[in-house]
């Protein structure tokens, strides 16, 4: 009984940090060995060391680094799994989702809803790297996976770039809303905009003792999370911030966007700088420190846990 119904969350998921400078050479080597087209998705999976062989970054989520080189196309497909992209490197590559393209820059958070056709391309002259977050283990758990390939590499573009941004992301909504599904109709939350909001908060308000200045990305149609399974966040830690320990039941993947600092996870220190990725397992105490003004992006399964009435937190 006590091993089935534990007193507290008990997980194989371990705290871990991947230094971008350590993994980037392996990703570029993958770029020499296989094309995006051959691989379908050329990704180095960030596998949690506590769950080897399972392609999971946390118990419920997947994380990977995807590389699209100049001139390449990652061919069009669609699947039950939802995906998020958080851009780490490069500028001007695009992803196309359901007939619309968005061009991406570092710090942009881009969504791919469940069963939406998507292909990625890079017409810029630089390699483009982003972090992929997918709900693969959640879909696996429910045995609900489907995938289809399109009969051509790139889908037909039917809408001008930025259509969803103008129709849904500017505080005005169309009278006849034809948006379907539970994912936000905004599919690129640009860093330019979100960074401005964080800067405004930092210069006008006191910071939270656990999180600094932390916001969640929201669906303008209902104010909820931008995606139905994965909650996404952006937070700023002011220079010299020393956060109080905090824990919650959603294991969380963090990415440093700017700055330099350290996060203590369950008693272990992890120093981070831009593009480093680290994982905080469920219910382990986490406290952030910032040597410089820093920005962290994060994603977790909190969106699901809240819907099921399971999510809990403890503030320090
Ligand atoms: O871009 O569709 O990292 O299907 C893994 C599976 C990315 C994607 C991944 C995928 C994708």
mmCIF file of N, CA, C and O in Angstrom, residues 56-152:
data_model
loop_
_atom_site.group_PDB
_atom_site.id
_atom_site.type_symbol
_atom_site.label_atom_id
_atom_site.label_comp_id
_atom_site.label_asym_id
_atom_site.label_seq_id
_atom_site.Cartn_x
_atom_site.Cartn_y
_atom_site.Cartn_z
ATOM 1 N N UNK A 56 12.575 10.878 -21.826
ATOM 2 C CA UNK A 56 11.781 11.833 -21.045
ATOM 3 C C UNK A 56 12.714 12.822 -20.353
ATOM 4 O O UNK A 56 13.777 12.421 -19.864
ATOM 5 N N UNK A 57 12.281 14.063 -20.252
ATOM 6 C CA UNK A 57 13.062 15.039 -19.477
ATOM 7 C C UNK A 57 12.498 15.134 -18.055
ATOM 8 O O UNK A 57 13.205 15.400 -17.098
ATOM 9 N N UNK A 58 11.174 14.923 -17.945
ATOM 10 C CA UNK A 58 10.527 14.719 -16.642
ATOM 11 C C UNK A 58 9.650 13.478 -16.825
ATOM 12 O O UNK A 58 9.540 12.953 -17.939
ATOM 13 N N UNK A 59 8.973 13.045 -15.786
ATOM 14 C CA UNK A 59 8.144 11.843 -15.897
ATOM 15 C C UNK A 59 7.060 12.010 -16.970
ATOM 16 O O UNK A 59 6.713 11.063 -17.668
ATOM 17 N N UNK A 60 6.541 13.221 -17.109
ATOM 18 C CA UNK A 60 5.404 13.425 -18.007
ATOM 19 C C UNK A 60 5.747 14.187 -19.283
ATOM 20 O O UNK A 60 4.885 14.353 -20.139
ATOM 21 N N UNK A 61 6.980 14.672 -19.412
ATOM 22 C CA UNK A 61 7.300 15.530 -20.554
ATOM 23 C C UNK A 61 8.600 15.139 -21.253
ATOM 24 O O UNK A 61 9.479 14.514 -20.670
ATOM 25 N N UNK A 62 8.658 15.574 -22.494
ATOM 26 C CA UNK A 62 9.806 15.334 -23.365
ATOM 27 C C UNK A 62 10.510 16.664 -23.608
ATOM 28 O O UNK A 62 9.859 17.721 -23.664
ATOM 29 N N UNK A 63 11.833 16.615 -23.755
ATOM 30 C CA UNK A 63 12.589 17.812 -24.140
ATOM 31 C C UNK A 63 13.657 17.431 -25.135
ATOM 32 O O UNK A 63 14.237 16.336 -25.044
ATOM 33 N N UNK A 64 13.920 18.280 -26.107
ATOM 34 C CA UNK A 64 14.962 17.974 -27.096
ATOM 35 C C UNK A 64 15.474 19.261 -27.717
ATOM 36 O O UNK A 64 14.820 20.307 -27.631
ATOM 37 N N UNK A 65 16.659 19.162 -28.313
ATOM 38 C CA UNK A 65 17.199 20.317 -29.037
ATOM 39 C C UNK A 65 17.126 20.011 -30.515
ATOM 40 O O UNK A 65 17.676 19.004 -30.974
ATOM 41 N N UNK A 66 16.442 20.852 -31.255
ATOM 42 C CA UNK A 66 16.254 20.630 -32.689
ATOM 43 C C UNK A 66 17.113 21.602 -33.486
ATOM 44 O O UNK A 66 17.164 22.795 -33.178
ATOM 45 N N UNK A 67 17.784 21.054 -34.504
ATOM 46 C CA UNK A 67 18.652 21.859 -35.372
ATOM 47 C C UNK A 67 18.099 21.867 -36.792
ATOM 48 O O UNK A 67 17.850 20.810 -37.367
ATOM 49 N N UNK A 68 17.914 23.073 -37.345
ATOM 50 C CA UNK A 68 17.552 23.203 -38.758
ATOM 51 C C UNK A 68 18.627 24.083 -39.404
ATOM 52 O O UNK A 68 18.796 25.252 -39.034
ATOM 53 N N UNK A 69 19.377 23.484 -40.355
ATOM 54 C CA UNK A 69 20.482 24.205 -40.999
ATOM 55 C C UNK A 69 19.968 25.030 -42.180
ATOM 56 O O UNK A 69 18.884 24.754 -42.713
ATOM 57 N N UNK A 70 20.736 26.047 -42.594
ATOM 58 C CA UNK A 70 20.313 26.854 -43.748
ATOM 59 C C UNK A 70 19.953 25.979 -44.952
ATOM 60 O O UNK A 70 20.674 25.035 -45.265
ATOM 61 N N UNK A 71 18.837 26.274 -45.549
ATOM 62 C CA UNK A 71 18.396 25.544 -46.752
ATOM 63 C C UNK A 71 17.593 24.288 -46.460
ATOM 64 O O UNK A 71 17.050 23.670 -47.379
ATOM 65 N N UNK A 72 17.514 23.885 -45.202
ATOM 66 C CA UNK A 72 16.828 22.625 -44.876
ATOM 67 C C UNK A 72 15.333 22.802 -44.627
ATOM 68 O O UNK A 72 14.873 23.888 -44.254
ATOM 69 N N UNK A 73 14.617 21.684 -44.784
ATOM 70 C CA UNK A 73 13.207 21.620 -44.415
ATOM 71 C C UNK A 73 12.994 20.377 -43.553
ATOM 72 O O UNK A 73 13.450 19.289 -43.908
ATOM 73 N N UNK A 74 12.343 20.547 -42.423
ATOM 74 C CA UNK A 74 11.905 19.384 -41.626
ATOM 75 C C UNK A 74 10.479 19.118 -42.089
ATOM 76 O O UNK A 74 9.582 19.944 -41.898
ATOM 77 N N UNK A 75 10.267 17.961 -42.776
ATOM 78 C CA UNK A 75 9.031 17.750 -43.546
ATOM 79 C C UNK A 75 7.735 17.770 -42.723
ATOM 80 O O UNK A 75 7.733 17.487 -41.530
ATOM 81 N N UNK A 76 6.663 18.089 -43.438
ATOM 82 C CA UNK A 76 5.368 18.332 -42.792
ATOM 83 C C UNK A 76 4.715 17.050 -42.261
ATOM 84 O O UNK A 76 4.608 16.047 -42.956
ATOM 85 N N UNK A 77 4.277 17.113 -41.025
ATOM 86 C CA UNK A 77 3.486 16.024 -40.448
ATOM 87 C C UNK A 77 2.559 16.588 -39.376
ATOM 88 O O UNK A 77 2.600 17.781 -39.076
ATOM 89 N N UNK A 78 1.711 15.738 -38.854
ATOM 90 C CA UNK A 78 0.892 16.150 -37.712
ATOM 91 C C UNK A 78 0.700 14.973 -36.769
ATOM 92 O O UNK A 78 0.719 13.825 -37.196
ATOM 93 N N UNK A 79 0.566 15.284 -35.494
ATOM 94 C CA UNK A 79 0.433 14.214 -34.497
ATOM 95 C C UNK A 79 -0.395 14.675 -33.303
ATOM 96 O O UNK A 79 -0.629 15.874 -33.117
ATOM 97 N N UNK A 80 -0.810 13.672 -32.509
ATOM 98 C CA UNK A 80 -1.628 13.954 -31.319
ATOM 99 C C UNK A 80 -0.866 14.789 -30.290
ATOM 100 O O UNK A 80 -1.465 15.540 -29.527
ATOM 101 N N UNK A 81 0.455 14.606 -30.252
ATOM 102 C CA UNK A 81 1.271 15.305 -29.264
ATOM 103 C C UNK A 81 1.333 16.798 -29.570
ATOM 104 O O UNK A 81 1.494 17.188 -30.726
ATOM 105 N N UNK A 82 1.216 17.626 -28.553
ATOM 106 C CA UNK A 82 1.413 19.072 -28.703
ATOM 107 C C UNK A 82 2.897 19.370 -28.524
ATOM 108 O O UNK A 82 3.580 18.675 -27.765
ATOM 109 N N UNK A 83 3.344 20.410 -29.217
ATOM 110 C CA UNK A 83 4.758 20.780 -29.116
ATOM 111 C C UNK A 83 4.907 22.260 -28.821
ATOM 112 O O UNK A 83 4.104 23.082 -29.284
ATOM 113 N N UNK A 84 5.929 22.587 -28.057
ATOM 114 C CA UNK A 84 6.311 23.992 -27.915
ATOM 115 C C UNK A 84 7.740 24.128 -28.387
ATOM 116 O O UNK A 84 8.530 23.186 -28.312
ATOM 117 N N UNK A 85 8.057 25.281 -28.928
ATOM 118 C CA UNK A 85 9.427 25.591 -29.344
ATOM 119 C C UNK A 85 9.873 26.788 -28.538
ATOM 120 O O UNK A 85 9.102 27.757 -28.406
ATOM 121 N N UNK A 86 11.084 26.739 -28.018
ATOM 122 C CA UNK A 86 11.645 27.940 -27.402
ATOM 123 C C UNK A 86 12.994 28.185 -28.071
ATOM 124 O O UNK A 86 13.913 27.374 -27.972
ATOM 125 N N UNK A 87 13.078 29.302 -28.795
ATOM 126 C CA UNK A 87 14.208 29.528 -29.694
ATOM 127 C C UNK A 87 15.471 29.916 -28.917
ATOM 128 O O UNK A 87 15.458 30.851 -28.110
ATOM 129 N N UNK A 88 16.558 29.178 -29.191
ATOM 130 C CA UNK A 88 17.816 29.415 -28.480
ATOM 131 C C UNK A 88 18.846 30.131 -29.340
ATOM 132 O O UNK A 88 19.626 30.929 -28.844
ATOM 133 N N UNK A 89 18.875 29.812 -30.626
ATOM 134 C CA UNK A 89 19.960 30.326 -31.456
ATOM 135 C C UNK A 89 19.486 30.474 -32.894
ATOM 136 O O UNK A 89 18.753 29.625 -33.389
ATOM 137 N N UNK A 90 19.942 31.547 -33.555
ATOM 138 C CA UNK A 90 19.603 31.756 -34.955
ATOM 139 C C UNK A 90 18.461 32.743 -35.087
ATOM 140 O O UNK A 90 17.824 33.126 -34.099
ATOM 141 N N UNK A 91 18.221 33.129 -36.293
ATOM 142 C CA UNK A 91 17.222 34.162 -36.536
ATOM 143 C C UNK A 91 16.687 33.972 -37.934
ATOM 144 O O UNK A 91 17.475 33.777 -38.857
ATOM 145 N N UNK A 92 15.367 34.002 -38.091
ATOM 146 C CA UNK A 92 14.811 34.028 -39.437
ATOM 147 C C UNK A 92 14.430 32.674 -40.009
ATOM 148 O O UNK A 92 13.946 32.609 -41.132
ATOM 149 N N UNK A 93 14.649 31.578 -39.254
ATOM 150 C CA UNK A 93 14.062 30.316 -39.711
ATOM 151 C C UNK A 93 12.577 30.390 -39.372
ATOM 152 O O UNK A 93 12.151 31.250 -38.598
ATOM 153 N N UNK A 94 11.784 29.482 -39.959
ATOM 154 C CA UNK A 94 10.350 29.583 -39.724
ATOM 155 C C UNK A 94 9.760 28.238 -39.372
ATOM 156 O O UNK A 94 10.341 27.180 -39.635
ATOM 157 N N UNK A 95 8.597 28.301 -38.766
ATOM 158 C CA UNK A 95 7.794 27.105 -38.650
ATOM 159 C C UNK A 95 6.452 27.463 -39.278
ATOM 160 O O UNK A 95 6.010 28.609 -39.207
ATOM 161 N N UNK A 96 5.837 26.481 -39.936
ATOM 162 C CA UNK A 96 4.525 26.722 -40.533
ATOM 163 C C UNK A 96 3.545 25.823 -39.797
ATOM 164 O O UNK A 96 3.819 24.636 -39.579
ATOM 165 N N UNK A 97 2.432 26.408 -39.358
ATOM 166 C CA UNK A 97 1.415 25.656 -38.632
ATOM 167 C C UNK A 97 0.053 25.968 -39.249
ATOM 168 O O UNK A 97 -0.330 27.141 -39.334
ATOM 169 N N UNK A 98 -0.630 24.920 -39.707
ATOM 170 C CA UNK A 98 -1.965 25.074 -40.284
ATOM 171 C C UNK A 98 -2.077 26.264 -41.242
ATOM 172 O O UNK A 98 -2.940 27.133 -41.086
ATOM 173 N N UNK A 99 -1.184 26.300 -42.224
ATOM 174 C CA UNK A 99 -1.297 27.280 -43.301
ATOM 175 C C UNK A 99 -0.688 28.643 -43.036
ATOM 176 O O UNK A 99 -0.806 29.557 -43.854
ATOM 177 N N UNK A 100 -0.026 28.796 -41.874
ATOM 178 C CA UNK A 100 0.583 30.102 -41.570
ATOM 179 C C UNK A 100 2.021 29.925 -41.117
ATOM 180 O O UNK A 100 2.324 29.030 -40.325
ATOM 181 N N UNK A 101 2.890 30.823 -41.608
ATOM 182 C CA UNK A 101 4.295 30.763 -41.201
ATOM 183 C C UNK A 101 4.578 31.780 -40.111
ATOM 184 O O UNK A 101 3.993 32.863 -40.114
ATOM 185 N N UNK A 102 5.502 31.437 -39.214
ATOM 186 C CA UNK A 102 6.030 32.475 -38.340
ATOM 187 C C UNK A 102 7.551 32.396 -38.371
ATOM 188 O O UNK A 102 8.116 31.291 -38.363
ATOM 189 N N UNK A 103 8.190 33.553 -38.486
ATOM 190 C CA UNK A 103 9.653 33.626 -38.485
ATOM 191 C C UNK A 103 10.102 33.810 -37.055
ATOM 192 O O UNK A 103 9.489 34.585 -36.313
ATOM 193 N N UNK A 104 11.147 33.106 -36.660
ATOM 194 C CA UNK A 104 11.477 33.027 -35.232
ATOM 195 C C UNK A 104 12.800 33.696 -34.871
ATOM 196 O O UNK A 104 13.745 33.683 -35.665
ATOM 197 N N UNK A 105 12.838 34.215 -33.659
ATOM 198 C CA UNK A 105 14.041 34.846 -33.099
ATOM 199 C C UNK A 105 14.287 34.284 -31.704
ATOM 200 O O UNK A 105 13.355 33.775 -31.069
ATOM 201 N N UNK A 106 15.518 34.420 -31.190
ATOM 202 C CA UNK A 106 15.808 33.897 -29.861
ATOM 203 C C UNK A 106 14.840 34.430 -28.798
ATOM 204 O O UNK A 106 14.506 35.618 -28.798
ATOM 205 N N UNK A 107 14.382 33.531 -27.954
ATOM 206 C CA UNK A 107 13.470 33.907 -26.870
ATOM 207 C C UNK A 107 12.004 33.807 -27.250
ATOM 208 O O UNK A 107 11.138 33.931 -26.393
ATOM 209 N N UNK A 108 11.709 33.564 -28.541
ATOM 210 C CA UNK A 108 10.302 33.407 -28.942
ATOM 211 C C UNK A 108 9.785 32.054 -28.466
ATOM 212 O O UNK A 108 10.512 31.053 -28.512
ATOM 213 N N UNK A 109 8.531 32.054 -28.018
ATOM 214 C CA UNK A 109 7.854 30.815 -27.612
ATOM 215 C C UNK A 109 6.774 30.543 -28.652
ATOM 216 O O UNK A 109 5.879 31.365 -28.865
ATOM 217 N N UNK A 110 6.894 29.404 -29.332
ATOM 218 C CA UNK A 110 6.022 29.090 -30.471
ATOM 219 C C UNK A 110 5.286 27.779 -30.177
ATOM 220 O O UNK A 110 5.894 26.816 -29.708
ATOM 221 N N UNK A 111 3.992 27.753 -30.461
ATOM 222 C CA UNK A 111 3.207 26.554 -30.149
ATOM 223 C C UNK A 111 2.861 25.761 -31.419
ATOM 224 O O UNK A 111 2.660 26.342 -32.480
ATOM 225 N N UNK A 112 2.774 24.451 -31.270
ATOM 226 C CA UNK A 112 2.220 23.586 -32.310
ATOM 227 C C UNK A 112 1.123 22.746 -31.657
ATOM 228 O O UNK A 112 1.417 21.833 -30.888
ATOM 229 N N UNK A 113 -0.142 23.064 -31.930
ATOM 230 C CA UNK A 113 -1.237 22.329 -31.286
ATOM 231 C C UNK A 113 -1.319 20.881 -31.746
ATOM 232 O O UNK A 113 -0.828 20.529 -32.815
ATOM 233 N N UNK A 114 -1.976 20.077 -30.938
ATOM 234 C CA UNK A 114 -2.242 18.681 -31.267
ATOM 235 C C UNK A 114 -2.917 18.596 -32.636
ATOM 236 O O UNK A 114 -3.841 19.358 -32.928
ATOM 237 N N UNK A 115 -2.443 17.690 -33.491
ATOM 238 C CA UNK A 115 -2.987 17.404 -34.828
ATOM 239 C C UNK A 115 -2.915 18.580 -35.817
ATOM 240 O O UNK A 115 -3.611 18.562 -36.841
ATOM 241 N N UNK A 116 -2.073 19.568 -35.525
ATOM 242 C CA UNK A 116 -1.884 20.664 -36.496
ATOM 243 C C UNK A 116 -0.733 20.284 -37.434
ATOM 244 O O UNK A 116 0.315 19.803 -36.983
ATOM 245 N N UNK A 117 -0.952 20.473 -38.737
ATOM 246 C CA UNK A 117 0.123 20.218 -39.704
ATOM 247 C C UNK A 117 1.261 21.184 -39.419
ATOM 248 O O UNK A 117 1.025 22.380 -39.218
ATOM 249 N N UNK A 118 2.503 20.673 -39.389
ATOM 250 C CA UNK A 118 3.627 21.582 -39.170
ATOM 251 C C UNK A 118 4.883 21.123 -39.877
ATOM 252 O O UNK A 118 5.188 19.936 -39.932
ATOM 253 N N UNK A 119 5.591 22.100 -40.461
ATOM 254 C CA UNK A 119 6.909 21.864 -41.037
ATOM 255 C C UNK A 119 7.794 23.037 -40.656
ATOM 256 O O UNK A 119 7.298 24.124 -40.353
ATOM 257 N N UNK A 120 9.095 22.776 -40.618
ATOM 258 C CA UNK A 120 10.034 23.825 -40.241
ATOM 259 C C UNK A 120 10.993 24.043 -41.400
ATOM 260 O O UNK A 120 11.365 23.092 -42.091
ATOM 261 N N UNK A 121 11.412 25.283 -41.591
ATOM 262 C CA UNK A 121 12.355 25.568 -42.677
ATOM 263 C C UNK A 121 13.308 26.668 -42.285
ATOM 264 O O UNK A 121 13.018 27.471 -41.388
ATOM 265 N N UNK A 122 14.459 26.685 -42.965
ATOM 266 C CA UNK A 122 15.436 27.718 -42.637
ATOM 267 C C UNK A 122 15.980 28.335 -43.924
ATOM 268 O O UNK A 122 16.804 27.737 -44.605
ATOM 269 N N UNK A 123 15.488 29.534 -44.256
ATOM 270 C CA UNK A 123 15.983 30.228 -45.448
ATOM 271 C C UNK A 123 17.000 31.295 -45.052
ATOM 272 O O UNK A 123 17.396 32.109 -45.862
ATOM 273 N N UNK A 124 17.394 31.302 -43.769
ATOM 274 C CA UNK A 124 18.415 32.263 -43.322
ATOM 275 C C UNK A 124 19.796 31.658 -43.610
ATOM 276 O O UNK A 124 19.911 30.563 -44.162
ATOM 277 N N UNK A 125 20.840 32.386 -43.231
ATOM 278 C CA UNK A 125 22.184 31.854 -43.492
ATOM 279 C C UNK A 125 22.850 31.341 -42.212
ATOM 280 O O UNK A 125 24.053 31.150 -42.164
ATOM 281 N N UNK A 126 22.049 31.119 -41.145
ATOM 282 C CA UNK A 126 22.628 30.631 -39.884
ATOM 283 C C UNK A 126 21.887 29.373 -39.416
ATOM 284 O O UNK A 126 20.699 29.233 -39.679
ATOM 285 N N UNK A 127 22.596 28.513 -38.670
ATOM 286 C CA UNK A 127 21.881 27.376 -38.069
ATOM 287 C C UNK A 127 20.843 27.890 -37.081
ATOM 288 O O UNK A 127 21.045 28.931 -36.455
ATOM 289 N N UNK A 128 19.743 27.178 -36.986
ATOM 290 C CA UNK A 128 18.693 27.581 -36.048
ATOM 291 C C UNK A 128 18.507 26.438 -35.050
ATOM 292 O O UNK A 128 18.364 25.275 -35.443
ATOM 293 N N UNK A 129 18.531 26.770 -33.768
ATOM 294 C CA UNK A 129 18.372 25.752 -32.730
ATOM 295 C C UNK A 129 17.270 26.183 -31.783
ATOM 296 O O UNK A 129 17.233 27.351 -31.363
ATOM 297 N N UNK A 130 16.354 25.262 -31.509
ATOM 298 C CA UNK A 130 15.367 25.567 -30.481
ATOM 299 C C UNK A 130 15.162 24.373 -29.574
ATOM 300 O O UNK A 130 15.497 23.238 -29.910
ATOM 301 N N UNK A 131 14.620 24.669 -28.389
ATOM 302 C CA UNK A 131 14.246 23.613 -27.454
ATOM 303 C C UNK A 131 12.841 23.169 -27.809
ATOM 304 O O UNK A 131 11.939 24.007 -27.936
ATOM 305 N N UNK A 132 12.662 21.877 -28.012
ATOM 306 C CA UNK A 132 11.337 21.296 -28.228
ATOM 307 C C UNK A 132 10.823 20.768 -26.899
ATOM 308 O O UNK A 132 11.511 19.974 -26.247
ATOM 309 N N UNK A 133 9.627 21.168 -26.523
ATOM 310 C CA UNK A 133 8.959 20.557 -25.373
ATOM 311 C C UNK A 133 7.710 19.879 -25.901
ATOM 312 O O UNK A 133 6.901 20.521 -26.578
ATOM 313 N N UNK A 134 7.566 18.596 -25.670
ATOM 314 C CA UNK A 134 6.363 17.885 -26.129
ATOM 315 C C UNK A 134 5.758 17.090 -24.978
ATOM 316 O O UNK A 134 6.453 16.724 -24.023
ATOM 317 N N UNK A 135 4.463 16.802 -25.114
ATOM 318 C CA UNK A 135 3.762 16.031 -24.080
ATOM 319 C C UNK A 135 3.754 14.537 -24.441
ATOM 320 O O UNK A 135 2.798 13.826 -24.127
ATOM 321 N N UNK A 136 4.833 14.076 -25.092
ATOM 322 C CA UNK A 136 4.904 12.684 -25.565
ATOM 323 C C UNK A 136 4.573 11.668 -24.453
ATOM 324 O O UNK A 136 3.716 10.801 -24.655
ATOM 325 N N UNK A 137 5.194 11.758 -23.257
ATOM 326 C CA UNK A 137 4.881 10.753 -22.221
ATOM 327 C C UNK A 137 3.418 10.795 -21.749
ATOM 328 O O UNK A 137 2.878 9.757 -21.358
ATOM 329 N N UNK A 138 2.783 11.964 -21.816
ATOM 330 C CA UNK A 138 1.370 12.056 -21.412
ATOM 331 C C UNK A 138 0.508 11.308 -22.430
ATOM 332 O O UNK A 138 -0.363 10.505 -22.071
ATOM 333 N N UNK A 139 0.776 11.548 -23.716
ATOM 334 C CA UNK A 139 0.008 10.885 -24.774
ATOM 335 C C UNK A 139 0.265 9.369 -24.744
ATOM 336 O O UNK A 139 -0.650 8.564 -24.929
ATOM 337 N N UNK A 140 1.517 9.008 -24.434
ATOM 338 C CA UNK A 140 1.902 7.595 -24.294
ATOM 339 C C UNK A 140 1.104 6.937 -23.157
ATOM 340 O O UNK A 140 0.569 5.847 -23.306
ATOM 341 N N UNK A 141 1.014 7.625 -22.049
ATOM 342 C CA UNK A 141 0.306 7.123 -20.864
ATOM 343 C C UNK A 141 -1.147 6.790 -21.201
ATOM 344 O O UNK A 141 -1.707 5.803 -20.748
ATOM 345 N N UNK A 142 -1.761 7.648 -22.028
ATOM 346 C CA UNK A 142 -3.168 7.439 -22.396
ATOM 347 C C UNK A 142 -3.329 6.540 -23.631
ATOM 348 O O UNK A 142 -4.454 6.305 -24.073
ATOM 349 N N UNK A 143 -2.215 6.059 -24.208
ATOM 350 C CA UNK A 143 -2.268 5.273 -25.453
ATOM 351 C C UNK A 143 -3.139 5.971 -26.499
ATOM 352 O O UNK A 143 -4.095 5.389 -27.036
ATOM 353 N N UNK A 144 -2.792 7.238 -26.775
ATOM 354 C CA UNK A 144 -3.648 8.040 -27.661
ATOM 355 C C UNK A 144 -2.859 8.677 -28.811
ATOM 356 O O UNK A 144 -3.194 9.754 -29.279
ATOM 357 N N UNK A 145 -1.798 7.973 -29.266
ATOM 358 C CA UNK A 145 -0.916 8.579 -30.264
ATOM 359 C C UNK A 145 -1.295 8.259 -31.705
ATOM 360 O O UNK A 145 -1.478 7.092 -32.062
ATOM 361 N N UNK A 146 -1.410 9.311 -32.511
ATOM 362 C CA UNK A 146 -1.573 9.166 -33.962
ATOM 363 C C UNK A 146 -0.622 10.130 -34.644
ATOM 364 O O UNK A 146 -0.360 11.213 -34.124
ATOM 365 N N UNK A 147 -0.108 9.709 -35.813
ATOM 366 C CA UNK A 147 0.727 10.614 -36.612
ATOM 367 C C UNK A 147 0.422 10.393 -38.085
ATOM 368 O O UNK A 147 0.094 9.277 -38.495
ATOM 369 N N UNK A 148 0.475 11.469 -38.862
ATOM 370 C CA UNK A 148 0.292 11.374 -40.318
ATOM 371 C C UNK A 148 1.346 12.229 -40.995
ATOM 372 O O UNK A 148 1.640 13.329 -40.509
ATOM 373 N N UNK A 149 1.853 11.731 -42.133
ATOM 374 C CA UNK A 149 2.769 12.542 -42.941
ATOM 375 C C UNK A 149 1.996 13.181 -44.075
ATOM 376 O O UNK A 149 1.075 12.570 -44.616
ATOM 377 N N UNK A 150 2.404 14.389 -44.450
ATOM 378 C CA UNK A 150 1.798 15.018 -45.627
ATOM 379 C C UNK A 150 2.507 14.436 -46.860
ATOM 380 O O UNK A 150 3.637 13.969 -46.752
ATOM 381 N N UNK A 151 1.856 14.484 -48.025
ATOM 382 C CA UNK A 151 2.496 13.892 -49.211
ATOM 383 C C UNK A 151 3.554 14.812 -49.826
ATOM 384 O O UNK A 151 4.169 14.486 -50.824
ATOM 385 N N UNK A 152 3.743 16.001 -49.245
ATOM 386 C CA UNK A 152 4.867 16.848 -49.682
ATOM 387 C C UNK A 152 5.585 17.434 -48.466
ATOM 388 O O UNK A 152 5.042 17.400 -47.361
#
